[in-house]
C-alpha cells in the first residue's frame, strides 16, 4: 500500500513539474478550456434564475373574450349566459367585465390615470373572462372553445392569457437542450486540448520513456504522470472557469437588476450549487485523464 501511494505521489509531482516547466503553454491550455467551460456555466446560471420566476407566474387556464367596440352590455351579458350554459363542463368560472369596470380599474392606476383623463370616451370593450378546468388535453379544449366563441356575433377577438408563459417554457426547454449539446461540445474541446498537450509532452520525452521501459518500468508507471497531468488540467480549468463566470455575473446582474426592477420581478443570476459544480469539475478531470491516456498510448507505441 505504501509503495502504491509513493508511486502516485511521484506521478503527481512529475505532472505538476511538467505543468510548471512550460508555464505559457500550460496557462494557454487552461484559459482555452476555462473559457469554453464558462459558457455553459453562465447558461446554467441564466436557466436557474429564470425557472423560479416562470414557476411563480400564475399559469391559470384563462381565456378572455373581447366584444366589439359597439357591442352593448346586454349583448355581452347574453353571450356570457349562453357560454356558461353551453360549456359548463369545461368552465370553472365565467366572469363579465364591463367597459366601465375596466375603465375604473385603469383609472385607479396612476400610470394610466392621466392618459385616460384626456380621452373623450371610453375606448375599452366589454370582456368575458373564462377560467377553464385543468385537464390533460387543456390546450386542445381551449383551442376548440376559442374557435367556437370567435365566430359568435359581437365577438371581436379571443385571447388565451397563458400562451406567452407556455412559449417562455418552450424557449427555456430549447435553451436547456442547447446547453446539453454545448456541454457535449465542451467535452470534445477538453479531449482535443488535453490530447494535443499530452501528445507534445510525450513526443518530447519519448527517449526518456524508452529508457524507462528498458530498465523495467511498467506501462502504468509510464502513463500515470500523464494521466495526472490531464486530470489536473481539467480541475484547474474548471476552477478558472468558475472564477471567470463569477466575474462575468457581476456586470450581468447590474444590468439585469434594472430590467427586473422595471417589471417588479426579483431576478438575480447566480452560479449553480457547489455540488453541481464539483461534479462537473470531476467529470472534466476524468475526461482529461481519459484523453491523456489515449494520447500517451498512441504516441509512445513502438
PDB file of C-alpha atoms in Angstrom:
ATOM      1  CA  UNK A   1       0.000   0.000   0.000  1.00  0.00           C
ATOM      2  CA  UNK A   2       2.844   2.385   0.887  1.00  0.00           C
ATOM      3  CA  UNK A   3       4.558   1.589  -2.402  1.00  0.00           C
ATOM      4  CA  UNK A   4       1.328   2.285  -4.333  1.00  0.00           C
ATOM      5  CA  UNK A   5       0.901   5.636  -2.603  1.00  0.00           C
ATOM      6  CA  UNK A   6       4.541   6.501  -3.258  1.00  0.00           C
ATOM      7  CA  UNK A   7       4.108   5.784  -6.960  1.00  0.00           C
ATOM      8  CA  UNK A   8       1.038   8.009  -7.186  1.00  0.00           C
ATOM      9  CA  UNK A   9       2.772  10.765  -5.211  1.00  0.00           C
ATOM     10  CA  UNK A  10       5.716  10.581  -7.607  1.00  0.00           C
ATOM     11  CA  UNK A  11       3.374  10.732 -10.624  1.00  0.00           C
ATOM     12  CA  UNK A  12       1.549  13.748  -9.207  1.00  0.00           C
ATOM     13  CA  UNK A  13       4.822  15.610  -8.560  1.00  0.00           C
ATOM     14  CA  UNK A  14       6.041  14.832 -12.076  1.00  0.00           C
ATOM     15  CA  UNK A  15       2.750  16.122 -13.551  1.00  0.00           C
ATOM     16  CA  UNK A  16       3.000  19.344 -11.550  1.00  0.00           C
ATOM     17  CA  UNK A  17       6.614  19.801 -12.614  1.00  0.00           C
ATOM     18  CA  UNK A  18       5.707  19.346 -16.275  1.00  0.00           C
ATOM     19  CA  UNK A  19       2.976  21.974 -15.985  1.00  0.00           C
ATOM     20  CA  UNK A  20       5.436  24.325 -14.271  1.00  0.00           C
ATOM     21  CA  UNK A  21       8.243  23.794 -16.800  1.00  0.00           C
ATOM     22  CA  UNK A  22       6.144  25.259 -19.642  1.00  0.00           C
ATOM     23  CA  UNK A  23       4.014  27.911 -17.893  1.00  0.00           C
ATOM     24  CA  UNK A  24       2.905  29.787 -21.017  1.00  0.00           C
ATOM     25  CA  UNK A  25       1.751  26.634 -22.808  1.00  0.00           C
ATOM     26  CA  UNK A  26       0.029  25.306 -19.671  1.00  0.00           C
ATOM     27  CA  UNK A  27      -1.695  28.622 -18.990  1.00  0.00           C
ATOM     28  CA  UNK A  28      -2.851  28.910 -22.607  1.00  0.00           C
ATOM     29  CA  UNK A  29      -4.444  25.466 -22.457  1.00  0.00           C
ATOM     30  CA  UNK A  30      -6.091  26.255 -19.129  1.00  0.00           C
ATOM     31  CA  UNK A  31      -7.538  29.530 -20.452  1.00  0.00           C
ATOM     32  CA  UNK A  32      -8.886  27.876 -23.618  1.00  0.00           C
ATOM     33  CA  UNK A  33     -10.622  25.122 -21.651  1.00  0.00           C
ATOM     34  CA  UNK A  34     -11.808  27.548 -18.940  1.00  0.00           C
ATOM     35  CA  UNK A  35     -13.392  29.954 -21.435  1.00  0.00           C
ATOM     36  CA  UNK A  36     -15.144  27.034 -23.091  1.00  0.00           C
ATOM     37  CA  UNK A  37     -16.402  25.747 -19.728  1.00  0.00           C
ATOM     38  CA  UNK A  38     -17.546  29.210 -18.608  1.00  0.00           C
ATOM     39  CA  UNK A  39     -20.165  29.416 -21.384  1.00  0.00           C
ATOM     40  CA  UNK A  40     -22.354  26.501 -20.161  1.00  0.00           C
ATOM     41  CA  UNK A  41     -21.848  27.666 -16.553  1.00  0.00           C
ATOM     42  CA  UNK A  42     -23.301  31.077 -17.455  1.00  0.00           C
ATOM     43  CA  UNK A  43     -26.082  29.372 -19.408  1.00  0.00           C
ATOM     44  CA  UNK A  44     -26.922  27.236 -16.369  1.00  0.00           C
ATOM     45  CA  UNK A  45     -26.959  30.373 -14.210  1.00  0.00           C
ATOM     46  CA  UNK A  46     -29.481  32.007 -16.539  1.00  0.00           C
ATOM     47  CA  UNK A  47     -31.686  28.895 -16.513  1.00  0.00           C
ATOM     48  CA  UNK A  48     -31.545  28.618 -12.721  1.00  0.00           C
ATOM     49  CA  UNK A  49     -32.572  32.263 -12.390  1.00  0.00           C
ATOM     50  CA  UNK A  50     -35.397  32.043 -14.929  1.00  0.00           C
ATOM     51  CA  UNK A  51     -37.020  28.786 -13.803  1.00  0.00           C
ATOM     52  CA  UNK A  52     -38.270  30.001 -10.364  1.00  0.00           C
ATOM     53  CA  UNK A  53     -39.727  33.119 -11.974  1.00  0.00           C
ATOM     54  CA  UNK A  54     -41.616  31.018 -14.522  1.00  0.00           C
ATOM     55  CA  UNK A  55     -42.926  28.702 -11.799  1.00  0.00           C
ATOM     56  CA  UNK A  56     -44.217  31.652  -9.753  1.00  0.00           C
ATOM     57  CA  UNK A  57     -46.162  33.101 -12.681  1.00  0.00           C
ATOM     58  CA  UNK A  58     -49.817  32.096 -12.292  1.00  0.00           C
ATOM     59  CA  UNK A  59     -50.480  29.978 -15.347  1.00  0.00           C
ATOM     60  CA  UNK A  60     -54.208  29.852 -14.849  1.00  0.00           C
ATOM     61  CA  UNK A  61     -56.011  28.412 -17.886  1.00  0.00           C
ATOM     62  CA  UNK A  62     -57.883  31.638 -18.612  1.00  0.00           C
ATOM     63  CA  UNK A  63     -59.430  32.875 -21.815  1.00  0.00           C
ATOM     64  CA  UNK A  64     -60.554  36.452 -22.398  1.00  0.00           C
ATOM     65  CA  UNK A  65     -63.290  37.194 -24.932  1.00  0.00           C
ATOM     66  CA  UNK A  66     -63.264  40.816 -26.142  1.00  0.00           C
ATOM     67  CA  UNK A  67     -66.509  42.150 -27.532  1.00  0.00           C
ATOM     68  CA  UNK A  68     -66.627  44.581 -30.430  1.00  0.00           C
ATOM     69  CA  UNK A  69     -66.416  48.260 -29.564  1.00  0.00           C
ATOM     70  CA  UNK A  70     -70.052  48.913 -30.499  1.00  0.00           C
ATOM     71  CA  UNK A  71     -71.425  45.873 -28.643  1.00  0.00           C
ATOM     72  CA  UNK A  72     -73.993  46.669 -25.948  1.00  0.00           C
ATOM     73  CA  UNK A  73     -73.682  45.484 -22.343  1.00  0.00           C
ATOM     74  CA  UNK A  74     -76.893  43.452 -22.743  1.00  0.00           C
ATOM     75  CA  UNK A  75     -75.359  41.595 -25.695  1.00  0.00           C
ATOM     76  CA  UNK A  76     -72.274  40.785 -23.616  1.00  0.00           C
ATOM     77  CA  UNK A  77     -74.440  39.576 -20.723  1.00  0.00           C
ATOM     78  CA  UNK A  78     -76.471  37.368 -23.059  1.00  0.00           C
ATOM     79  CA  UNK A  79     -73.324  35.843 -24.579  1.00  0.00           C
ATOM     80  CA  UNK A  80     -71.902  35.238 -21.096  1.00  0.00           C
ATOM     81  CA  UNK A  81     -75.039  33.328 -20.075  1.00  0.00           C
ATOM     82  CA  UNK A  82     -75.018  31.232 -23.258  1.00  0.00           C
ATOM     83  CA  UNK A  83     -71.313  30.356 -22.918  1.00  0.00           C
ATOM     84  CA  UNK A  84     -71.839  29.370 -19.272  1.00  0.00           C
ATOM     85  CA  UNK A  85     -74.734  27.124 -20.240  1.00  0.00           C
ATOM     86  CA  UNK A  86     -73.186  25.506 -23.345  1.00  0.00           C
ATOM     87  CA  UNK A  87     -69.696  24.899 -21.966  1.00  0.00           C
ATOM     88  CA  UNK A  88     -70.434  24.299 -18.289  1.00  0.00           C
ATOM     89  CA  UNK A  89     -68.336  21.065 -18.084  1.00  0.00           C
ATOM     90  CA  UNK A  90     -65.253  22.914 -19.365  1.00  0.00           C
ATOM     91  CA  UNK A  91     -65.535  26.117 -17.331  1.00  0.00           C
ATOM     92  CA  UNK A  92     -64.625  26.645 -13.693  1.00  0.00           C
ATOM     93  CA  UNK A  93     -65.690  30.301 -13.703  1.00  0.00           C
ATOM     94  CA  UNK A  94     -67.300  32.787 -16.081  1.00  0.00           C
ATOM     95  CA  UNK A  95     -66.990  36.480 -15.345  1.00  0.00           C
ATOM     96  CA  UNK A  96     -68.171  39.545 -17.270  1.00  0.00           C
ATOM     97  CA  UNK A  97     -66.070  42.717 -17.028  1.00  0.00           C
ATOM     98  CA  UNK A  98     -67.901  45.700 -18.465  1.00  0.00           C
ATOM     99  CA  UNK A  99     -66.014  48.512 -20.123  1.00  0.00           C
ATOM    100  CA  UNK A 100     -66.949  50.812 -17.238  1.00  0.00           C
ATOM    101  CA  UNK A 101     -65.463  48.414 -14.686  1.00  0.00           C
ATOM    102  CA  UNK A 102     -62.282  48.080 -16.731  1.00  0.00           C
ATOM    103  CA  UNK A 103     -62.012  51.858 -17.082  1.00  0.00           C
ATOM    104  CA  UNK A 104     -62.384  52.376 -13.318  1.00  0.00           C
ATOM    105  CA  UNK A 105     -59.646  49.813 -12.645  1.00  0.00           C
ATOM    106  CA  UNK A 106     -57.272  51.525 -15.059  1.00  0.00           C
ATOM    107  CA  UNK A 107     -58.011  54.967 -13.644  1.00  0.00           C
ATOM    108  CA  UNK A 108     -57.061  53.622 -10.238  1.00  0.00           C
ATOM    109  CA  UNK A 109     -53.563  53.023 -11.646  1.00  0.00           C
ATOM    110  CA  UNK A 110     -51.524  56.279 -11.591  1.00  0.00           C
ATOM    111  CA  UNK A 111     -49.675  55.166 -14.720  1.00  0.00           C
ATOM    112  CA  UNK A 112     -52.869  55.237 -16.784  1.00  0.00           C
ATOM    113  CA  UNK A 113     -54.939  57.851 -14.963  1.00  0.00           C
ATOM    114  CA  UNK A 114     -53.549  60.932 -16.749  1.00  0.00           C
ATOM    115  CA  UNK A 115     -53.723  59.364 -20.200  1.00  0.00           C
ATOM    116  CA  UNK A 116     -57.325  58.180 -19.747  1.00  0.00           C
ATOM    117  CA  UNK A 117     -58.448  61.565 -18.363  1.00  0.00           C
ATOM    118  CA  UNK A 118     -57.940  63.282 -21.735  1.00  0.00           C
ATOM    119  CA  UNK A 119     -59.938  60.713 -23.737  1.00  0.00           C
ATOM    120  CA  UNK A 120     -63.383  61.891 -24.856  1.00  0.00           C
ATOM    121  CA  UNK A 121     -64.995  58.463 -24.415  1.00  0.00           C
ATOM    122  CA  UNK A 122     -64.369  55.015 -23.045  1.00  0.00           C
ATOM    123  CA  UNK A 123     -62.135  53.148 -25.561  1.00  0.00           C
ATOM    124  CA  UNK A 124     -62.382  49.789 -23.783  1.00  0.00           C
ATOM    125  CA  UNK A 125     -64.675  46.957 -24.907  1.00  0.00           C
ATOM    126  CA  UNK A 126     -66.718  44.631 -22.713  1.00  0.00           C
ATOM    127  CA  UNK A 127     -64.812  41.456 -21.875  1.00  0.00           C
ATOM    128  CA  UNK A 128     -65.737  37.973 -20.727  1.00  0.00           C
ATOM    129  CA  UNK A 129     -63.129  36.149 -18.659  1.00  0.00           C
ATOM    130  CA  UNK A 130     -63.409  32.348 -18.792  1.00  0.00           C
ATOM    131  CA  UNK A 131     -61.454  30.130 -16.385  1.00  0.00           C
ATOM    132  CA  UNK A 132     -61.110  26.564 -17.646  1.00  0.00           C
ATOM    133  CA  UNK A 133     -60.818  23.380 -15.613  1.00  0.00           C
ATOM    134  CA  UNK A 134     -57.348  21.795 -15.585  1.00  0.00           C
ATOM    135  CA  UNK A 135     -57.204  18.797 -17.930  1.00  0.00           C
ATOM    136  CA  UNK A 136     -54.518  16.776 -19.782  1.00  0.00           C
ATOM    137  CA  UNK A 137     -55.888  17.944 -23.143  1.00  0.00           C
ATOM    138  CA  UNK A 138     -56.385  21.511 -21.959  1.00  0.00           C
ATOM    139  CA  UNK A 139     -54.617  23.063 -24.965  1.00  0.00           C
ATOM    140  CA  UNK A 140     -56.846  21.248 -27.461  1.00  0.00           C
ATOM    141  CA  UNK A 141     -60.009  22.067 -25.498  1.00  0.00           C
ATOM    142  CA  UNK A 142     -59.061  25.725 -25.175  1.00  0.00           C
ATOM    143  CA  UNK A 143     -58.318  25.959 -28.895  1.00  0.00           C
ATOM    144  CA  UNK A 144     -61.690  24.387 -29.787  1.00  0.00           C
ATOM    145  CA  UNK A 145     -63.520  26.689 -27.378  1.00  0.00           C
ATOM    146  CA  UNK A 146     -61.718  29.767 -28.716  1.00  0.00           C
ATOM    147  CA  UNK A 147     -62.616  28.923 -32.315  1.00  0.00           C
ATOM    148  CA  UNK A 148     -66.269  28.371 -31.370  1.00  0.00           C
ATOM    149  CA  UNK A 149     -66.566  31.656 -29.471  1.00  0.00           C
ATOM    150  CA  UNK A 150     -64.625  33.635 -32.082  1.00  0.00           C
ATOM    151  CA  UNK A 151     -67.431  33.085 -34.587  1.00  0.00           C
ATOM    152  CA  UNK A 152     -70.163  34.375 -32.270  1.00  0.00           C
ATOM    153  CA  UNK A 153     -71.972  37.605 -33.039  1.00  0.00           C
ATOM    154  CA  UNK A 154     -70.422  40.666 -31.384  1.00  0.00           C
ATOM    155  CA  UNK A 155     -67.095  38.969 -30.580  1.00  0.00           C
ATOM    156  CA  UNK A 156     -64.010  40.841 -31.730  1.00  0.00           C
ATOM    157  CA  UNK A 157     -61.172  38.568 -30.518  1.00  0.00           C
ATOM    158  CA  UNK A 158     -60.319  35.763 -28.101  1.00  0.00           C
ATOM    159  CA  UNK A 159     -57.089  35.754 -26.098  1.00  0.00           C
ATOM    160  CA  UNK A 160     -55.560  32.814 -24.232  1.00  0.00           C
ATOM    161  CA  UNK A 161     -53.808  34.546 -21.317  1.00  0.00           C
ATOM    162  CA  UNK A 162     -51.307  31.754 -20.600  1.00  0.00           C
ATOM    163  CA  UNK A 163     -49.984  31.425 -24.150  1.00  0.00           C
ATOM    164  CA  UNK A 164     -46.944  33.635 -23.545  1.00  0.00           C
ATOM    165  CA  UNK A 165     -45.968  31.643 -20.451  1.00  0.00           C
ATOM    166  CA  UNK A 166     -46.167  28.422 -22.437  1.00  0.00           C
ATOM    167  CA  UNK A 167     -43.990  29.999 -25.106  1.00  0.00           C
ATOM    168  CA  UNK A 168     -41.492  31.040 -22.435  1.00  0.00           C
ATOM    169  CA  UNK A 169     -41.397  27.485 -21.084  1.00  0.00           C
ATOM    170  CA  UNK A 170     -40.804  26.199 -24.615  1.00  0.00           C
ATOM    171  CA  UNK A 171     -37.920  28.658 -25.022  1.00  0.00           C
ATOM    172  CA  UNK A 172     -36.395  27.518 -21.721  1.00  0.00           C
ATOM    173  CA  UNK A 173     -36.748  23.897 -22.833  1.00  0.00           C
ATOM    174  CA  UNK A 174     -34.979  24.772 -26.079  1.00  0.00           C
ATOM    175  CA  UNK A 175     -32.158  26.519 -24.174  1.00  0.00           C
ATOM    176  CA  UNK A 176     -31.831  23.514 -21.844  1.00  0.00           C
ATOM    177  CA  UNK A 177     -31.388  21.144 -24.803  1.00  0.00           C
ATOM    178  CA  UNK A 178     -28.953  23.603 -26.357  1.00  0.00           C
ATOM    179  CA  UNK A 179     -26.895  23.592 -23.147  1.00  0.00           C
ATOM    180  CA  UNK A 180     -26.648  19.790 -23.226  1.00  0.00           C
ATOM    181  CA  UNK A 181     -25.409  19.977 -26.815  1.00  0.00           C
ATOM    182  CA  UNK A 182     -22.995  22.749 -25.827  1.00  0.00           C
ATOM    183  CA  UNK A 183     -21.665  20.642 -22.949  1.00  0.00           C
ATOM    184  CA  UNK A 184     -21.030  17.812 -25.380  1.00  0.00           C
ATOM    185  CA  UNK A 185     -19.050  20.270 -27.489  1.00  0.00           C
ATOM    186  CA  UNK A 186     -17.132  21.361 -24.380  1.00  0.00           C
ATOM    187  CA  UNK A 187     -16.220  17.733 -23.760  1.00  0.00           C
ATOM    188  CA  UNK A 188     -14.799  17.496 -27.278  1.00  0.00           C
ATOM    189  CA  UNK A 189     -12.746  20.671 -26.700  1.00  0.00           C
ATOM    190  CA  UNK A 190     -11.374  19.299 -23.418  1.00  0.00           C
ATOM    191  CA  UNK A 191     -10.415  15.982 -25.030  1.00  0.00           C
ATOM    192  CA  UNK A 192      -8.796  17.648 -28.050  1.00  0.00           C
ATOM    193  CA  UNK A 193      -6.817  20.172 -25.969  1.00  0.00           C
ATOM    194  CA  UNK A 194      -5.548  17.651 -23.414  1.00  0.00           C
ATOM    195  CA  UNK A 195      -4.823  15.086 -26.140  1.00  0.00           C
ATOM    196  CA  UNK A 196      -2.660  17.537 -28.061  1.00  0.00           C
ATOM    197  CA  UNK A 197      -0.881  18.792 -24.914  1.00  0.00           C
ATOM    198  CA  UNK A 198      -0.038  15.300 -23.697  1.00  0.00           C
ATOM    199  CA  UNK A 199       0.998  14.269 -27.199  1.00  0.00           C
ATOM    200  CA  UNK A 200       3.562  17.079 -27.368  1.00  0.00           C
ATOM    201  CA  UNK A 201       4.837  16.202 -23.889  1.00  0.00           C
ATOM    202  CA  UNK A 202       5.104  12.519 -24.737  1.00  0.00           C
ATOM    203  CA  UNK A 203       6.912  13.237 -28.008  1.00  0.00           C
ATOM    204  CA  UNK A 204       9.442  15.463 -26.259  1.00  0.00           C
ATOM    205  CA  UNK A 205      10.110  12.708 -23.678  1.00  0.00           C
ATOM    206  CA  UNK A 206       9.881   9.719 -25.977  1.00  0.00           C
ATOM    207  CA  UNK A 207      13.523   8.709 -25.494  1.00  0.00           C
ATOM    208  CA  UNK A 208      13.237   9.062 -21.731  1.00  0.00           C
ATOM    209  CA  UNK A 209      10.151   6.823 -21.779  1.00  0.00           C
ATOM    210  CA  UNK A 210      12.003   4.257 -23.911  1.00  0.00           C
ATOM    211  CA  UNK A 211      14.899   4.140 -21.431  1.00  0.00           C
ATOM    212  CA  UNK A 212      12.463   3.762 -18.520  1.00  0.00           C
ATOM    213  CA  UNK A 213      10.874   0.786 -20.248  1.00  0.00           C
ATOM    214  CA  UNK A 214      14.276  -0.806 -20.835  1.00  0.00           C
ATOM    215  CA  UNK A 215      15.070  -0.699 -17.109  1.00  0.00           C
ATOM    216  CA  UNK A 216      11.744  -2.324 -16.222  1.00  0.00           C
ATOM    217  CA  UNK A 217       9.178   0.497 -15.916  1.00  0.00           C
ATOM    218  CA  UNK A 218       5.639  -0.775 -16.404  1.00  0.00           C
ATOM    219  CA  UNK A 219       3.119   0.807 -18.777  1.00  0.00           C
ATOM    220  CA  UNK A 220       1.112   2.011 -15.794  1.00  0.00           C
ATOM    221  CA  UNK A 221       4.216   3.720 -14.357  1.00  0.00           C
ATOM    222  CA  UNK A 222       4.898   5.438 -17.690  1.00  0.00           C
ATOM    223  CA  UNK A 223       1.322   6.576 -18.247  1.00  0.00           C
ATOM    224  CA  UNK A 224       0.480   7.649 -14.691  1.00  0.00           C
ATOM    225  CA  UNK A 225       2.157  11.126 -14.745  1.00  0.00           C
ATOM    226  CA  UNK A 226       0.376  11.935 -17.991  1.00  0.00           C
ATOM    227  CA  UNK A 227      -2.961  10.847 -16.521  1.00  0.00           C
ATOM    228  CA  UNK A 228      -2.407  13.151 -13.555  1.00  0.00           C
ATOM    229  CA  UNK A 229      -1.449  15.915 -15.948  1.00  0.00           C
ATOM    230  CA  UNK A 230      -4.724  15.549 -17.863  1.00  0.00           C
ATOM    231  CA  UNK A 231      -6.783  15.375 -14.667  1.00  0.00           C
ATOM    232  CA  UNK A 232      -5.020  18.405 -13.158  1.00  0.00           C
ATOM    233  CA  UNK A 233      -5.572  20.371 -16.346  1.00  0.00           C
ATOM    234  CA  UNK A 234      -9.299  19.585 -16.156  1.00  0.00           C
ATOM    235  CA  UNK A 235      -9.564  20.514 -12.457  1.00  0.00           C
ATOM    236  CA  UNK A 236      -7.577  23.748 -12.753  1.00  0.00           C
ATOM    237  CA  UNK A 237      -9.503  24.783 -15.867  1.00  0.00           C
ATOM    238  CA  UNK A 238     -12.808  24.083 -14.072  1.00  0.00           C
ATOM    239  CA  UNK A 239     -11.767  26.267 -11.123  1.00  0.00           C
ATOM    240  CA  UNK A 240     -10.661  29.038 -13.500  1.00  0.00           C
ATOM    241  CA  UNK A 241     -13.956  28.741 -15.412  1.00  0.00           C
ATOM    242  CA  UNK A 242     -15.940  29.211 -12.188  1.00  0.00           C
ATOM    243  CA  UNK A 243     -13.886  32.305 -11.395  1.00  0.00           C
ATOM    244  CA  UNK A 244     -14.413  33.763 -14.873  1.00  0.00           C
ATOM    245  CA  UNK A 245     -18.152  33.039 -14.706  1.00  0.00           C
ATOM    246  CA  UNK A 246     -18.352  34.677 -11.277  1.00  0.00           C
ATOM    247  CA  UNK A 247     -16.616  37.782 -12.626  1.00  0.00           C
ATOM    248  CA  UNK A 248     -18.979  37.889 -15.606  1.00  0.00           C
ATOM    249  CA  UNK A 249     -22.059  37.646 -13.352  1.00  0.00           C
ATOM    250  CA  UNK A 250     -21.260  40.972 -11.633  1.00  0.00           C
ATOM    251  CA  UNK A 251     -21.898  43.269 -14.637  1.00  0.00           C
ATOM    252  CA  UNK A 252     -24.683  40.982 -15.880  1.00  0.00           C
ATOM    253  CA  UNK A 253     -26.526  41.255 -12.542  1.00  0.00           C
ATOM    254  CA  UNK A 254     -26.100  45.025 -12.513  1.00  0.00           C
ATOM    255  CA  UNK A 255     -27.729  45.303 -15.943  1.00  0.00           C
ATOM    256  CA  UNK A 256     -30.369  42.693 -15.119  1.00  0.00           C
ATOM    257  CA  UNK A 257     -31.389  44.332 -11.843  1.00  0.00           C
ATOM    258  CA  UNK A 258     -32.563  47.455 -13.655  1.00  0.00           C
ATOM    259  CA  UNK A 259     -34.568  45.390 -16.147  1.00  0.00           C
ATOM    260  CA  UNK A 260     -36.074  43.199 -13.397  1.00  0.00           C
ATOM    261  CA  UNK A 261     -36.986  46.247 -11.285  1.00  0.00           C
ATOM    262  CA  UNK A 262     -38.967  47.742 -14.172  1.00  0.00           C
ATOM    263  CA  UNK A 263     -41.119  44.587 -14.198  1.00  0.00           C
ATOM    264  CA  UNK A 264     -41.242  44.242 -10.419  1.00  0.00           C
ATOM    265  CA  UNK A 265     -39.635  40.782 -10.589  1.00  0.00           C
ATOM    266  CA  UNK A 266     -36.774  39.731  -8.263  1.00  0.00           C
ATOM    267  CA  UNK A 267     -34.238  38.261 -10.663  1.00  0.00           C
ATOM    268  CA  UNK A 268     -30.565  37.619  -9.995  1.00  0.00           C
ATOM    269  CA  UNK A 269     -28.072  35.376 -11.729  1.00  0.00           C
ATOM    270  CA  UNK A 270     -26.003  33.075  -9.543  1.00  0.00           C
ATOM    271  CA  UNK A 271     -23.681  30.146 -10.045  1.00  0.00           C
ATOM    272  CA  UNK A 272     -25.124  26.620  -9.805  1.00  0.00           C
ATOM    273  CA  UNK A 273     -24.827  24.792  -6.479  1.00  0.00           C
ATOM    274  CA  UNK A 274     -21.347  23.849  -5.307  1.00  0.00           C
ATOM    275  CA  UNK A 275     -22.180  20.136  -5.517  1.00  0.00           C
ATOM    276  CA  UNK A 276     -23.163  20.512  -9.177  1.00  0.00           C
ATOM    277  CA  UNK A 277     -20.004  22.486  -9.980  1.00  0.00           C
ATOM    278  CA  UNK A 278     -17.867  19.920  -8.140  1.00  0.00           C
ATOM    279  CA  UNK A 279     -19.494  17.067 -10.058  1.00  0.00           C
ATOM    280  CA  UNK A 280     -18.877  18.879 -13.344  1.00  0.00           C
ATOM    281  CA  UNK A 281     -15.233  19.513 -12.374  1.00  0.00           C
ATOM    282  CA  UNK A 282     -14.714  15.835 -11.556  1.00  0.00           C
ATOM    283  CA  UNK A 283     -16.235  14.844 -14.904  1.00  0.00           C
ATOM    284  CA  UNK A 284     -13.935  17.274 -16.715  1.00  0.00           C
ATOM    285  CA  UNK A 285     -10.955  15.838 -14.807  1.00  0.00           C
ATOM    286  CA  UNK A 286     -11.982  12.304 -15.803  1.00  0.00           C
ATOM    287  CA  UNK A 287     -12.311  13.428 -19.427  1.00  0.00           C
ATOM    288  CA  UNK A 288      -8.840  14.970 -19.214  1.00  0.00           C
ATOM    289  CA  UNK A 289      -7.356  11.787 -17.758  1.00  0.00           C
ATOM    290  CA  UNK A 290      -9.003   9.615 -20.429  1.00  0.00           C
ATOM    291  CA  UNK A 291      -7.782  11.935 -23.190  1.00  0.00           C
ATOM    292  CA  UNK A 292      -4.276  11.823 -21.708  1.00  0.00           C
ATOM    293  CA  UNK A 293      -4.321   8.026 -21.566  1.00  0.00           C
ATOM    294  CA  UNK A 294      -5.472   7.807 -25.164  1.00  0.00           C
ATOM    295  CA  UNK A 295      -2.827  10.288 -26.293  1.00  0.00           C
ATOM    296  CA  UNK A 296       0.153   8.786 -24.454  1.00  0.00           C
ATOM    297  CA  UNK A 297      -0.814   5.253 -25.513  1.00  0.00           C
ATOM    298  CA  UNK A 298      -0.917   6.235 -29.184  1.00  0.00           C
ATOM    299  CA  UNK A 299       2.165   8.435 -29.070  1.00  0.00           C
ATOM    300  CA  UNK A 300       4.546   6.115 -27.204  1.00  0.00           C
ATOM    301  CA  UNK A 301       3.786   2.940 -29.140  1.00  0.00           C
ATOM    302  CA  UNK A 302       6.740   1.334 -30.845  1.00  0.00           C
TER     303      UNK A 302
END
